[in-house]
Coordinates of C-alpha atoms and ligand atoms in Angstrom, one line a residue:
M17 CA 5.6 -231.4 43.6
R18 CA 2.8 -234.1 45.0
T19 CA -1.0 -232.0 45.3
K20 CA -2.1 -232.2 48.7
I21 CA -6.0 -232.6 49.2
V22 CA -8.3 -232.4 51.5
A23 CA -11.4 -234.5 50.8
G24 CA -14.7 -234.5 52.6
N25 CA -16.8 -237.8 52.7
W26 CA -20.0 -236.6 53.7
K27 CA -21.1 -240.8 53.7
M28 CA -25.1 -240.8 54.1
N29 CA -25.7 -236.7 55.7
K30 CA -27.5 -234.3 54.2
T31 CA -30.7 -233.6 52.6
Y32 CA -30.9 -231.5 49.2
Q33 CA -31.6 -228.6 51.5
E34 CA -28.7 -229.1 53.5
T35 CA -26.2 -229.7 50.7
K36 CA -27.1 -226.8 49.2
A37 CA -26.6 -224.6 52.3
L38 CA -23.6 -226.5 53.2
V39 CA -22.0 -225.9 49.8
K40 CA -22.7 -222.5 50.1
E41 CA -21.2 -222.0 53.4
L42 CA -18.2 -224.0 52.3
K43 CA -17.7 -221.9 48.6
H44 CA -17.4 -218.7 50.9
A45 CA -15.4 -220.0 53.5
V46 CA -12.9 -221.5 50.9
K47 CA -12.2 -218.1 49.5
E48 CA -10.6 -216.6 52.5
I49 CA -8.2 -219.7 52.9
E50 CA -5.2 -219.3 50.7
L51 CA -4.7 -222.7 48.8
D52 CA -1.2 -223.5 47.9
N53 CA -0.9 -226.3 45.8
T54 CA -4.1 -228.0 47.7
R55 CA -7.3 -229.4 46.1
V56 CA -10.5 -229.6 48.0
V57 CA -13.2 -231.8 47.4
I58 CA -16.4 -232.9 48.8
A59 CA -18.5 -236.0 48.2
P60 CA -22.1 -235.8 49.1
T61 CA -24.8 -238.7 48.0
F62 CA -25.6 -239.6 44.5
V63 CA -28.8 -237.6 44.7
N64 CA -27.2 -233.9 45.9
L65 CA -24.4 -234.8 43.7
Q66 CA -25.4 -232.9 40.2
K67 CA -26.6 -229.8 42.6
A68 CA -23.2 -229.8 44.2
S69 CA -21.6 -230.2 40.9
K70 CA -23.6 -227.2 39.3
M71 CA -22.8 -225.1 42.6
T72 CA -19.3 -225.5 42.8
K73 CA -18.7 -225.1 39.0
N74 CA -17.0 -221.6 38.9
S75 CA -15.2 -222.2 42.9
V76 CA -12.2 -224.4 43.6
I77 CA -14.4 -226.9 45.5
E78 CA -14.1 -230.1 43.2
V79 CA -17.0 -233.1 43.9
A80 CA -16.7 -236.5 44.1
A81 CA -19.0 -239.5 44.4
Q82 CA -18.9 -242.0 47.2
N83 CA -19.0 -244.8 45.2
M84 CA -20.2 -246.5 41.6
H85 CA -21.1 -250.0 40.3
Q86 CA -18.6 -251.6 37.8
A87 CA -21.0 -252.5 35.0
A88 CA -21.2 -249.9 32.2
S89 CA -25.2 -250.3 32.5
G90 CA -28.1 -252.8 32.5
A91 CA -30.2 -254.7 35.3
Y92 CA -28.7 -253.5 38.5
T93 CA -31.7 -252.0 40.5
G94 CA -30.6 -249.0 42.3
E95 CA -26.6 -248.8 41.1
I96 CA -25.1 -246.0 39.1
S97 CA -22.5 -246.0 36.3
A98 CA -19.1 -244.4 36.3
Q99 CA -20.9 -242.9 32.7
M100 CA -23.5 -241.5 34.7
L101 CA -21.1 -239.9 37.0
K102 CA -19.0 -238.2 34.1
S103 CA -22.5 -237.0 32.4
I104 CA -23.2 -234.7 35.2
Y105 CA -19.3 -233.4 35.3
V106 CA -18.1 -235.7 37.9
D107 CA -14.7 -236.7 38.1
T108 CA -13.7 -238.1 40.8
V109 CA -15.0 -241.4 42.6
I110 CA -14.2 -242.8 46.1
L111 CA -13.8 -246.4 45.8
G112 CA -12.9 -249.0 48.8
H113 CA -14.2 -247.6 51.8
S114 CA -14.4 -249.6 54.7
E115 CA -18.0 -249.0 55.2
R116 CA -18.4 -250.4 51.9
R117 CA -16.7 -253.3 52.7
E118 CA -17.7 -253.7 55.7
Y119 CA -21.8 -253.3 55.0
F120 CA -21.8 -254.2 51.4
G121 CA -19.3 -256.8 51.2
E122 CA -16.9 -255.3 48.5
T123 CA -13.9 -257.3 48.6
D124 CA -10.8 -256.1 46.6
E125 CA -11.5 -258.5 43.3
L126 CA -14.9 -256.3 42.8
L127 CA -12.8 -253.3 43.9
A128 CA -10.6 -254.2 41.3
E129 CA -13.3 -254.3 38.6
K130 CA -14.5 -250.9 39.9
V131 CA -11.3 -249.5 39.6
N132 CA -10.9 -250.5 35.8
A133 CA -14.5 -249.7 35.2
A134 CA -13.6 -245.8 36.8
L135 CA -10.1 -245.7 34.5
D136 CA -12.0 -246.9 31.5
N137 CA -14.6 -243.8 32.0
D138 CA -11.9 -241.3 32.6
L139 CA -12.4 -241.0 36.4
E140 CA -9.9 -240.3 39.2
I141 CA -10.3 -242.8 42.2
I142 CA -9.7 -241.9 46.0
F143 CA -9.0 -245.5 46.6
C144 CA -9.5 -246.4 50.5
F145 CA -8.1 -249.1 52.4
G146 CA -6.8 -249.7 56.0
E147 CA -7.0 -252.2 58.7
V148 CA -9.2 -253.1 61.1
L149 CA -8.1 -252.9 65.3
E150 CA -7.5 -256.6 65.3
D151 CA -5.0 -256.4 62.5
R152 CA -3.1 -253.9 64.0
K153 CA -2.9 -255.6 67.7
Q154 CA -1.5 -258.6 66.2
G155 CA 1.0 -256.7 64.4
N156 CA -0.9 -257.4 60.9
H157 CA -1.5 -254.1 59.6
F158 CA 1.2 -253.4 57.2
K159 CA 0.4 -257.3 55.1
V160 CA -3.4 -256.2 55.5
V161 CA -2.6 -252.8 53.6
E162 CA -0.3 -254.6 51.6
S163 CA -2.4 -257.1 50.0
Q164 CA -5.6 -254.6 49.6
I165 CA -3.3 -252.4 47.8
K166 CA -2.2 -255.4 45.4
H167 CA -4.9 -257.0 44.6
A168 CA -7.2 -254.0 43.7
L169 CA -4.3 -251.9 42.1
F170 CA -1.5 -253.6 41.2
H171 CA -2.7 -255.1 37.8
L172 CA -2.8 -251.5 36.6
D173 CA 0.0 -249.7 34.4
S174 CA 2.1 -247.1 35.7
A175 CA 0.1 -244.2 33.4
A176 CA -3.0 -245.6 35.2
W177 CA -1.6 -244.3 38.3
S178 CA -2.0 -240.7 37.7
K179 CA -5.7 -241.0 38.1
I180 CA -5.0 -242.7 41.4
I181 CA -4.9 -240.9 44.8
L182 CA -4.6 -243.2 47.9
A183 CA -6.5 -243.1 51.3
Y184 CA -4.9 -244.9 54.2
E185 CA -8.1 -245.1 56.6
P186 CA -7.4 -247.1 59.9
V187 CA -10.8 -248.5 60.4
W188 CA -10.3 -248.4 63.9
A189 CA -10.0 -245.0 63.8
I190 CA -13.2 -244.1 61.6
G191 CA -16.0 -242.2 63.9
T192 CA -14.4 -243.5 66.7
G193 CA -12.8 -240.2 67.9
E194 CA -9.4 -242.3 68.1
T195 CA -6.7 -241.0 65.6
A196 CA -4.1 -242.5 64.7
T197 CA -0.9 -240.4 66.0
P198 CA 1.1 -238.8 63.7
E199 CA 3.8 -241.2 63.7
Q200 CA 1.8 -244.1 63.0
A201 CA 0.1 -242.5 59.7
Q202 CA 3.5 -241.4 58.8
E203 CA 4.9 -245.1 59.2
M204 CA 1.9 -246.4 57.2
H205 CA 2.3 -244.0 54.3
A206 CA 6.1 -244.4 54.3
F207 CA 5.7 -248.4 53.9
I208 CA 2.6 -247.7 51.5
R209 CA 5.4 -245.7 49.1
E210 CA 7.9 -247.6 49.3
L211 CA 5.6 -250.6 48.4
V212 CA 4.5 -248.6 45.3
A213 CA 8.1 -247.6 44.1
G214 CA 8.9 -251.3 44.4
R215 CA 6.3 -252.4 42.0
Y216 CA 6.3 -249.0 39.7
M217 CA 9.0 -246.5 38.6
S218 CA 10.1 -244.5 42.0
D219 CA 8.5 -241.6 40.3
V220 CA 5.0 -243.2 40.5
A221 CA 5.4 -243.5 44.2
E222 CA 6.9 -240.2 44.7
E223 CA 3.8 -238.6 42.3
V224 CA 0.8 -240.1 44.0
S225 CA -1.0 -238.3 46.6
I226 CA -1.4 -240.8 50.3
L227 CA -4.2 -238.8 52.3
Y228 CA -4.7 -240.2 55.8
G229 CA -8.9 -240.6 57.0
G230 CA -9.9 -241.6 60.4
S231 CA -11.2 -238.7 63.5
V232 CA -9.5 -235.8 61.6
K233 CA -10.6 -232.4 63.2
P234 CA -9.1 -229.0 63.3
S235 CA -7.1 -230.1 66.8
N236 CA -5.0 -232.5 65.1
A237 CA -5.1 -231.8 61.2
Q238 CA -1.9 -230.0 61.5
E239 CA 0.2 -232.5 63.1
I240 CA -1.0 -235.4 60.8
F241 CA -0.5 -233.1 57.8
S242 CA 3.0 -232.1 58.9
K243 CA 4.4 -235.6 58.4
N244 CA 6.4 -236.0 55.0
D245 CA 4.3 -238.8 53.5
V246 CA 0.8 -237.4 54.4
D247 CA -0.7 -235.7 51.4
G248 CA -4.1 -234.1 52.8
G249 CA -6.5 -236.2 54.7
L250 CA -9.5 -237.8 53.9
I251 CA -12.5 -236.3 56.2
G252 CA -16.0 -237.5 58.1
G253 CA -17.8 -236.2 60.3
A254 CA -15.6 -232.7 60.5
A255 CA -16.2 -232.4 56.8
L256 CA -20.2 -231.7 57.5
K257 CA -19.0 -228.6 59.9
V258 CA -17.9 -225.4 57.6
E259 CA -15.8 -224.3 60.9
D260 CA -14.5 -227.6 61.0
F261 CA -13.6 -228.4 57.1
S262 CA -12.5 -225.0 56.5
A263 CA -10.1 -225.1 59.7
I264 CA -8.9 -228.8 58.4
I265 CA -8.2 -226.8 54.6
A266 CA -6.3 -224.2 56.6
A267 CA -4.4 -226.5 58.4
I268 CA -2.6 -228.1 55.2
Ligands
13P19 P1 -14.3 -239.8 60.6 O1 -13.5 -238.2 59.9 O2 -15.6 -239.5 60.7 O3 -13.8 -240.4 61.5 O4 -14.5 -240.4 59.0 C1 -13.3 -240.7 58.1 C2 -13.5 -241.4 56.8 O5 -14.0 -242.6 56.8 C3 -13.6 -240.7 55.8 O6 -13.9 -241.3 54.5

């Protein structure tokens, strides 16, 4: 059975003090939820990762980084390596978020390098991709998603896929309040699973968790998560409020 995952991407939000308060509240809240084959992940900013990692040590909550550099070490001012993440017991990293692609110029080629560096250090990857509104309007969304996945991930062998979680995040639905309909999400997720099955064995495709991200909130989570090929969500804004995030976890 595929693992279900609800992950919160905190983006550039929450100070150290706010992070401590939110993690504490969240730890209490998740205790009340029956987690059936479901993982709960939070991704605070780099400066708050170690604290969050320590605070969640004996809890079901896992901690992920939002990004990392592709090099092992060196003269890359302001950057963080995979090994540094591992050294503070962070085992998962988000790569390819549309905000990294748009504001920091991350390309599929660069992301392939980051993917390799993460895997070399035994990090699990939540790999994000998704089309912009113009692509969807022109009917190019499948082509765009196919190209993003192929260029960044299809050089991997099938064994590496046990460390990959996919996250479909249509850019037009991120932070806009506009969510893909459950049918649109299911249609794309089924397409992605077929794409993976075409390149690898079907068991790789069957096993890979595919998350949906883009304005998921308590009011729409259950309907989206009920779709066959939707294995959970990558949550932005609603992950910053404990009531909302726990309601979304409970919805799965
Ligand atoms: P929102 O849930 O705020 O739309 O953000 C989604 C997202 O980008 C998660 O990575």
